[in-house]
């Protein structure tokens, strides 16, 4: 695997000129949400060394110039909820092709994920930089597929210490971690400078989890299921996502209980990773017949499982239509309240990421703000905005060059032209082809 990845890296991004100049593109400034027209970026090694008017820049001898006139230059983006090993060898190429230059892996095979992280860091593999979250689960029939089952405080401390020693940045709790262990997990992780996030363990409310120190919560459905604790078990055992979907039709997303919970999250600085594409996307085609998550990219997949395409459009008053609209409204509410949102997919690598962002836009979040959520916001959450998240001198050269204006319409991100990861530039089409996918002409809008 390592030899194959090294060969791919040499073929897809051969080293040549000592510097790269991206000339005269329209740069999206994620710090301010504004656009800097006709701006050039000089990259030396893996860093941005100059940003400005091409005529005034000092162009290094032998630099290669990449013409970006008429195109957008945006910072490399973050997928904050990936499971990169699940989707096979093509996953890193698919993510990079989508403009994802950093992926937070939220659980994966130890050996495979660590080895891939190290190859990508060394540029002997092709894909995004990986930030790792360590998985913690409890024993039981409903336990997630993991060897990491913690039964005692000593178990929890030992696993957190192991994750820390391997360079993991946070821990993620899953469904069956016993609530009694949560204070110890939070204390030990925070003592080591690690973040704590996850599912809300059975028997615990979301309110209790953030009160005990969860820095972040995954999945929008917990904002609903937390209000129906008995229904997780009665009249039958249900997963949180199924419960939320069952009750959402009658759930008041404008009501006082949810309003109070959102206010508490904002007060505590809780981050939310909604994975909206899992809940508000799958059931109905859009009114124009477009796939709600994969968009035009659904036509790139051949062959594909017919279940990947919803059977029809849904009226606004149908159960599925109402449910999707309520999930979108919940995201808009937490955004409007000032709760920090980070975009994650928990879905098909790369191909679902643009759909997640498009759902935020359909929820009413302005496209320029969605771009900020995908770039500088997660960099700040991970405390690495001194190196990532914006197009600025001194930062790592992670960029996406796009045919379009994604700050006006986020769907333009599907028209990526070139992606730059740590100073190495890749053809987006070549990356998709390496993953066995051929982009068709009607890419986005």
Coordinates of C-alpha atoms in Angstrom, one line a residue:
X1 CA 0.0 0.0 0.0
X2 CA 2.8 2.4 0.9
X3 CA 4.6 1.8 -2.4
X4 CA 1.4 2.3 -4.4
X5 CA 0.6 5.5 -2.6
X6 CA 4.2 6.8 -3.2
X7 CA 3.8 6.1 -6.9
X8 CA 0.5 7.9 -7.0
X9 CA 2.0 10.9 -5.2
X10 CA 4.8 11.2 -7.7
X11 CA 2.5 10.8 -10.7
X12 CA -0.3 13.2 -9.5
X13 CA 1.9 16.0 -8.1
X14 CA 5.4 15.7 -9.4
X15 CA 7.9 18.1 -7.8
X16 CA 9.3 20.6 -10.2
X17 CA 9.7 24.3 -9.9
X18 CA 11.0 25.7 -6.5
X19 CA 7.9 28.0 -6.2
X20 CA 4.3 28.2 -7.4
X21 CA 2.5 31.4 -8.2
X22 CA -1.3 31.4 -8.4
X23 CA -2.0 34.4 -10.5
X24 CA -4.8 36.9 -10.6
X25 CA -7.6 34.9 -9.0
X26 CA -10.4 36.3 -6.8
X27 CA -9.3 35.4 -3.3
X28 CA -11.9 34.7 -0.7
X29 CA -10.8 36.1 2.7
X30 CA -12.3 33.8 5.2
X31 CA -11.3 36.0 8.1
X32 CA -13.6 38.8 6.9
X33 CA -15.9 37.1 4.5
X34 CA -14.9 39.5 1.7
X35 CA -13.3 38.9 -1.7
X36 CA -10.0 40.3 -2.9
X37 CA -10.3 40.5 -6.7
X38 CA -7.3 40.0 -9.1
X39 CA -5.1 38.8 -6.3
X40 CA -2.0 36.5 -6.7
X41 CA -0.6 34.1 -4.2
X42 CA 3.1 33.1 -4.0
X43 CA 3.9 29.6 -2.5
X44 CA 7.4 28.5 -1.6
X45 CA 7.7 25.0 -0.2
X46 CA 4.5 24.3 1.7
X47 CA 3.9 27.9 2.8
X48 CA 2.2 31.0 1.4
X49 CA 4.9 33.7 1.3
X50 CA 3.2 36.6 -0.5
X51 CA -0.3 37.7 -1.3
X52 CA -1.1 40.7 -3.4
X53 CA -1.0 42.4 -6.8
X54 CA 1.0 40.3 -9.3
X55 CA 2.8 43.4 -10.5
X56 CA 4.2 44.3 -7.1
X57 CA 5.2 40.8 -5.9
X58 CA 8.7 39.4 -5.9
X59 CA 8.4 36.3 -8.1
X60 CA 11.0 33.7 -7.1
X61 CA 13.4 32.6 -9.9
X62 CA 12.1 29.6 -11.7
X63 CA 8.6 29.8 -10.3
X64 CA 5.8 28.1 -12.1
X65 CA 2.8 30.3 -12.7
X66 CA -0.8 28.9 -12.6
X67 CA -3.2 31.3 -14.2
X68 CA -6.3 31.7 -12.1
X69 CA -7.9 34.6 -13.9
X70 CA -11.7 34.4 -13.8
X71 CA -11.5 31.8 -11.1
X72 CA -12.0 31.8 -7.3
X73 CA -9.3 31.0 -4.8
X74 CA -10.6 29.7 -1.5
X75 CA -8.8 28.2 1.5
X76 CA -8.7 24.5 1.7
X77 CA -11.7 23.1 3.5
X78 CA -12.3 20.9 6.5
X79 CA -14.6 17.8 6.7
X80 CA -15.0 17.6 10.5
X81 CA -16.7 14.2 10.5
X82 CA -15.0 11.7 8.3
X83 CA -14.4 8.0 8.5
X84 CA -11.8 7.8 5.8
X85 CA -10.9 4.1 6.1
X86 CA -14.5 3.0 5.6
X87 CA -14.7 4.1 2.0
X88 CA -11.5 2.3 0.8
X89 CA -8.4 3.3 -1.0
X90 CA -10.1 6.0 -3.1
X91 CA -11.4 8.0 -0.1
X92 CA -8.3 10.3 0.3
X93 CA -8.4 11.2 -3.4
X94 CA -12.1 11.9 -3.4
X95 CA -11.8 14.1 -0.4
X96 CA -8.9 16.1 -1.9
X97 CA -10.8 16.4 -5.2
X98 CA -13.7 18.0 -3.3
X99 CA -11.3 20.7 -1.9
X100 CA -11.0 19.1 1.5
X101 CA -7.4 19.6 2.7
X102 CA -8.1 18.6 6.3
X103 CA -10.3 15.8 7.5
X104 CA -11.1 15.0 11.1
X105 CA -11.3 11.2 11.3
X106 CA -13.9 10.4 14.0
X107 CA -13.2 6.6 14.3
X108 CA -11.2 4.1 12.2
X109 CA -9.0 1.1 12.3
X110 CA -5.9 2.0 14.3
X111 CA -3.2 0.7 12.1
X112 CA -4.7 1.7 8.8
X113 CA -5.7 5.2 9.9
X114 CA -2.3 6.0 11.6
X115 CA -0.3 4.7 8.7
X116 CA -2.4 6.7 6.3
X117 CA -2.0 9.9 8.4
X118 CA 1.7 9.5 8.4
X119 CA 1.9 8.9 4.6
X120 CA -0.2 12.0 4.0
X121 CA 1.9 14.1 6.4
X122 CA 5.0 12.9 4.6
X123 CA 3.5 13.6 1.1
X124 CA 4.1 10.0 0.2
X125 CA 0.3 9.7 -0.2
X126 CA -2.3 11.8 -1.8
X127 CA -5.1 13.2 0.3
X128 CA -6.0 15.6 3.0
X129 CA -4.2 16.1 6.3
X130 CA -5.8 13.9 9.0
X131 CA -6.7 15.0 12.5
X132 CA -7.7 12.0 14.6
X133 CA -10.3 11.6 17.2
X134 CA -10.1 8.5 19.5
X135 CA -13.3 6.4 19.9
X136 CA -14.6 5.3 23.3
X137 CA -17.6 2.9 23.6
X138 CA -19.2 0.8 26.3
X139 CA -20.1 -2.9 26.1
X140 CA -23.5 -4.1 25.0
X141 CA -25.5 -5.4 22.1
X142 CA -25.9 -1.9 20.6
X143 CA -22.2 -1.1 20.9
X144 CA -20.4 0.5 17.9
X145 CA -18.0 -1.6 15.9
X146 CA -14.9 -1.0 18.0
X147 CA -12.4 -2.8 20.2
X148 CA -12.3 0.2 22.5
X149 CA -14.8 -0.8 25.1
X150 CA -14.4 1.1 28.4
X151 CA -16.0 -0.4 31.5
X152 CA -14.2 1.4 34.3
X153 CA -12.5 4.7 35.0
X154 CA -9.1 3.0 34.7
X155 CA -10.1 1.7 31.2
X156 CA -11.1 5.2 30.2
X157 CA -7.9 6.8 31.4
X158 CA -5.7 4.1 29.8
X159 CA -7.3 4.5 26.4
X160 CA -7.2 8.3 26.5
X161 CA -3.5 8.0 27.4
X162 CA -2.9 5.7 24.5
X163 CA -4.7 8.0 22.1
X164 CA -2.7 11.0 23.4
X165 CA 0.6 9.1 22.9
X166 CA -0.4 8.5 19.2
X167 CA -1.1 12.1 18.5
X168 CA -4.9 12.1 18.6
X169 CA -6.4 15.5 19.2
X170 CA -9.6 14.6 20.9
X171 CA -11.8 11.7 22.1
X172 CA -15.3 10.8 20.8
X173 CA -17.8 9.1 23.1
X174 CA -20.3 6.7 21.6
X175 CA -23.7 5.4 22.5
X176 CA -23.0 3.0 25.4
X177 CA -20.4 4.7 27.4
X178 CA -21.8 4.6 31.0
X179 CA -22.8 8.1 32.1
X180 CA -20.9 7.6 35.4
X181 CA -17.6 7.5 33.4
X182 CA -18.2 10.8 31.6
X183 CA -16.8 13.1 34.3
X184 CA -13.6 11.1 34.4
X185 CA -13.3 11.0 30.6
X186 CA -13.7 14.8 30.4
X187 CA -11.3 15.5 33.2
X188 CA -8.6 13.2 31.8
X189 CA -8.9 14.4 28.2
X190 CA -8.9 18.0 29.2
X191 CA -5.9 17.5 31.4
X192 CA -4.1 16.3 28.4
X193 CA -5.2 19.2 26.2
X194 CA -7.6 17.0 24.2
X195 CA -11.1 17.9 23.1
X196 CA -14.2 15.9 24.1
X197 CA -17.1 15.3 21.7
X198 CA -19.4 12.6 20.6
X199 CA -22.8 11.0 20.7
X200 CA -24.9 11.5 23.8
X201 CA -24.6 8.2 25.8
X202 CA -27.8 6.4 26.5
X203 CA -29.2 7.5 29.9
X204 CA -27.7 11.0 29.6
X205 CA -29.3 14.2 28.2
X206 CA -27.5 16.5 25.9
X207 CA -27.9 19.2 28.6
X208 CA -26.0 17.0 31.1
X209 CA -23.3 16.1 28.6
X210 CA -22.4 19.8 27.9
X211 CA -22.7 20.6 31.5
X212 CA -20.1 17.9 32.3
X213 CA -17.7 19.3 29.7
X214 CA -18.5 18.1 26.2
X215 CA -16.8 20.6 23.9
X216 CA -18.8 19.5 20.9
X217 CA -21.8 17.3 20.0
X218 CA -22.1 15.2 16.8
X219 CA -25.3 14.9 14.8
X220 CA -28.3 17.2 14.7
X221 CA -30.8 14.4 15.8
X222 CA -29.6 14.6 19.4
X223 CA -31.2 18.1 19.6
X224 CA -34.5 16.2 19.3
X225 CA -33.9 12.8 20.9
X226 CA -32.7 14.5 24.2
X227 CA -36.3 15.5 24.9
X228 CA -37.7 12.0 24.6
X229 CA -35.4 9.8 26.8
X230 CA -38.0 7.1 27.6
X231 CA -38.8 6.7 23.9
X232 CA -35.3 5.5 23.3
X233 CA -36.5 2.2 24.9
X234 CA -40.3 2.3 24.8
X235 CA -42.3 1.0 23.0
X236 CA -39.2 -0.5 21.4
X237 CA -35.4 0.0 21.4
X238 CA -34.5 2.7 18.9
X239 CA -31.4 4.5 17.8
X240 CA -31.3 8.2 18.5
X241 CA -31.6 9.0 14.8
X242 CA -34.6 6.8 14.2
X243 CA -36.3 8.2 17.3
X244 CA -35.7 11.8 16.2
X245 CA -37.0 11.0 12.7
X246 CA -40.1 9.4 14.2
X247 CA -41.1 12.3 16.4
X248 CA -39.8 15.2 14.4
X249 CA -43.1 15.8 12.6
X250 CA -44.8 16.9 15.8
X251 CA -41.7 18.4 17.4
X252 CA -41.8 22.2 17.9
X253 CA -38.5 23.5 16.6
X254 CA -39.4 27.0 17.6
X255 CA -40.5 26.0 21.1
X256 CA -39.2 27.1 24.5
X257 CA -37.3 23.8 25.4
X258 CA -35.2 23.9 22.3
X259 CA -34.7 27.6 22.5
X260 CA -33.3 27.2 26.1
X261 CA -31.0 24.3 25.0
X262 CA -29.6 26.3 22.1
X263 CA -29.0 29.3 24.4
X264 CA -27.2 27.0 26.9
X265 CA -25.0 25.7 24.1
X266 CA -24.1 29.2 23.1
X267 CA -23.4 30.2 26.7
X268 CA -21.1 27.3 27.2
X269 CA -19.3 27.7 23.8
X270 CA -20.5 24.2 22.7
X271 CA -19.6 23.4 19.1
X272 CA -22.1 21.5 16.9
X273 CA -21.2 19.1 14.1
X274 CA -24.7 18.6 12.6
X275 CA -24.0 16.1 9.7
X276 CA -27.2 17.6 8.2
X277 CA -26.9 15.6 5.0
X278 CA -27.7 12.4 7.0
X279 CA -31.0 13.8 8.2
X280 CA -32.3 16.5 5.9
X281 CA -31.1 15.2 2.6
X282 CA -31.7 11.5 1.8
X283 CA -35.5 11.2 1.4
X284 CA -36.6 13.6 -1.3
X285 CA -35.3 14.9 -4.6
X286 CA -35.2 18.7 -4.9
X287 CA -38.0 20.4 -6.8
X288 CA -35.9 20.4 -10.0
X289 CA -35.1 16.7 -9.7
X290 CA -31.6 17.2 -8.3
X291 CA -30.2 14.8 -5.8
X292 CA -30.3 16.6 -2.4
X293 CA -26.8 15.6 -1.2
X294 CA -24.8 14.5 -4.3
X295 CA -26.3 17.0 -6.7
X296 CA -25.0 16.6 -10.2
X297 CA -22.3 14.3 -8.9
X298 CA -24.9 11.5 -8.6
X299 CA -24.4 11.0 -12.4
X300 CA -20.7 10.5 -12.0
X301 CA -21.3 7.2 -10.1
X302 CA -21.6 4.1 -12.4
X303 CA -22.8 1.7 -11.4
X304 CA -24.7 2.8 -8.3
X305 CA -27.2 1.3 -6.0
X306 CA -30.7 2.5 -7.0
X307 CA -31.3 3.2 -3.3
X308 CA -28.8 6.1 -3.6
X309 CA -31.5 8.1 -5.5
X310 CA -34.7 9.1 -3.6
X311 CA -37.7 7.9 -5.6
X312 CA -39.4 11.2 -6.1
X313 CA -39.7 14.8 -5.0
X314 CA -41.7 15.4 -1.8
X315 CA -44.3 18.1 -1.2
X316 CA -43.6 20.6 1.5
X317 CA -46.5 19.1 3.5
X318 CA -45.4 15.5 3.2
X319 CA -43.8 13.8 6.3
X320 CA -40.4 13.6 4.6
X321 CA -40.7 17.2 3.4
X322 CA -41.7 18.5 6.8
X323 CA -38.9 16.6 8.5
X324 CA -36.2 17.9 6.1
X325 CA -37.5 21.4 6.5
X326 CA -37.4 21.1 10.3
X327 CA -33.9 19.8 10.4
X328 CA -32.8 22.7 8.1
X329 CA -34.6 25.2 10.4
X330 CA -32.8 23.7 13.5
X331 CA -29.4 24.4 11.8
X332 CA -30.4 27.9 11.0
X333 CA -31.6 28.5 14.6
X334 CA -28.3 27.3 16.1
X335 CA -26.4 29.4 13.6
X336 CA -28.5 32.5 14.3
X337 CA -28.0 32.0 18.1
X338 CA -24.2 32.1 17.7
X339 CA -23.5 28.4 18.3
X340 CA -20.4 27.4 16.4
X341 CA -21.1 25.0 13.6
X342 CA -18.5 22.8 11.9
X343 CA -19.3 20.9 8.7
X344 CA -19.0 17.2 8.8
X345 CA -20.4 14.5 6.5
X346 CA -20.2 11.0 8.1
X347 CA -21.0 9.9 4.6
X348 CA -19.4 9.1 1.3
X349 CA -15.9 10.6 1.2
X350 CA -15.7 13.8 -0.7
X351 CA -18.9 13.4 -2.7
X352 CA -21.2 14.2 0.3
X353 CA -19.3 17.2 1.5
X354 CA -20.6 19.8 -1.0
X355 CA -24.1 18.5 -0.2
X356 CA -23.6 19.2 3.4
X357 CA -22.6 22.8 2.7
X358 CA -25.4 23.2 0.1
X359 CA -27.9 22.2 2.8
X360 CA -26.6 25.0 5.0
X361 CA -27.2 27.4 2.2
X362 CA -30.7 26.0 1.7
X363 CA -31.3 26.5 5.4
X364 CA -30.7 30.2 4.9
X365 CA -27.1 30.7 5.9
X366 CA -25.4 33.0 3.4
X367 CA -22.9 31.3 1.0
X368 CA -20.0 33.4 2.2
X369 CA -20.7 32.4 5.8
X370 CA -21.0 28.8 4.7
X371 CA -17.5 29.1 3.2
X372 CA -16.2 30.5 6.5
X373 CA -17.8 27.5 8.4
X374 CA -15.8 25.2 6.1
X375 CA -12.5 27.0 6.4
X376 CA -11.5 29.4 9.2
X377 CA -14.1 28.3 11.7
X378 CA -12.9 24.7 12.1
X379 CA -9.3 25.9 12.1
X380 CA -10.2 28.0 15.1
X381 CA -12.0 25.2 16.8
X382 CA -9.0 23.0 16.4
X383 CA -6.7 25.8 17.6
X384 CA -4.7 25.8 14.4
X385 CA -5.8 29.0 12.7
X386 CA -2.2 30.3 12.9
X387 CA -1.4 27.7 10.2
X388 CA -4.6 26.9 8.4
X389 CA -8.0 28.2 7.4
X390 CA -7.3 31.3 5.3
X391 CA -5.2 32.6 2.5
X392 CA -2.5 34.5 4.3
X393 CA 1.2 34.9 4.5
X394 CA 2.9 32.3 6.7
X395 CA 0.1 29.8 6.5
X396 CA 0.2 26.3 5.0
X397 CA -0.6 26.5 1.2
X398 CA -3.9 24.7 1.2
X399 CA -6.1 26.2 -1.5
X400 CA -8.9 25.3 -3.9
X401 CA -9.2 27.0 -7.3
X402 CA -12.8 27.0 -8.5
X403 CA -14.6 27.9 -11.7
X404 CA -17.3 30.1 -10.2
X405 CA -18.1 32.3 -7.2
X406 CA -18.9 30.0 -4.3
X407 CA -19.3 33.0 -1.9
X408 CA -22.4 33.8 -4.0
X409 CA -23.6 30.3 -4.5
X410 CA -21.9 27.4 -2.6
X411 CA -22.8 25.0 -5.4
X412 CA -19.9 26.4 -7.4
X413 CA -17.6 24.3 -5.2
X414 CA -18.5 21.3 -7.3
X415 CA -16.6 23.0 -10.2
X416 CA -13.2 22.7 -8.6
X417 CA -10.3 23.1 -11.1
X418 CA -7.1 22.7 -9.0
X419 CA -6.5 21.9 -5.4
X420 CA -3.2 22.7 -3.6
X421 CA -2.3 20.7 -0.5
X422 CA 0.8 21.9 1.4
X423 CA 2.2 23.6 -1.8
X424 CA 1.6 20.7 -4.1
X425 CA -1.0 21.3 -6.8
X426 CA -3.3 18.6 -8.2
X427 CA -5.8 18.6 -11.1
X428 CA -9.2 18.0 -9.6
X429 CA -10.2 15.9 -12.6
X430 CA -7.1 13.7 -12.3
X431 CA -8.0 13.1 -8.6
X432 CA -11.5 12.1 -9.4
X433 CA -10.2 9.8 -12.2
X434 CA -7.8 8.2 -9.7
X435 CA -10.8 7.4 -7.6
X436 CA -12.5 5.8 -10.6
X437 CA -14.9 8.7 -11.1
X438 CA -15.3 10.7 -14.2
X439 CA -16.9 14.2 -13.8
X440 CA -19.5 14.8 -16.3
X441 CA -19.9 18.3 -17.9
X442 CA -22.9 19.4 -15.9
X443 CA -21.0 20.0 -12.7
X444 CA -23.0 22.1 -10.2
X445 CA -24.5 25.3 -11.5

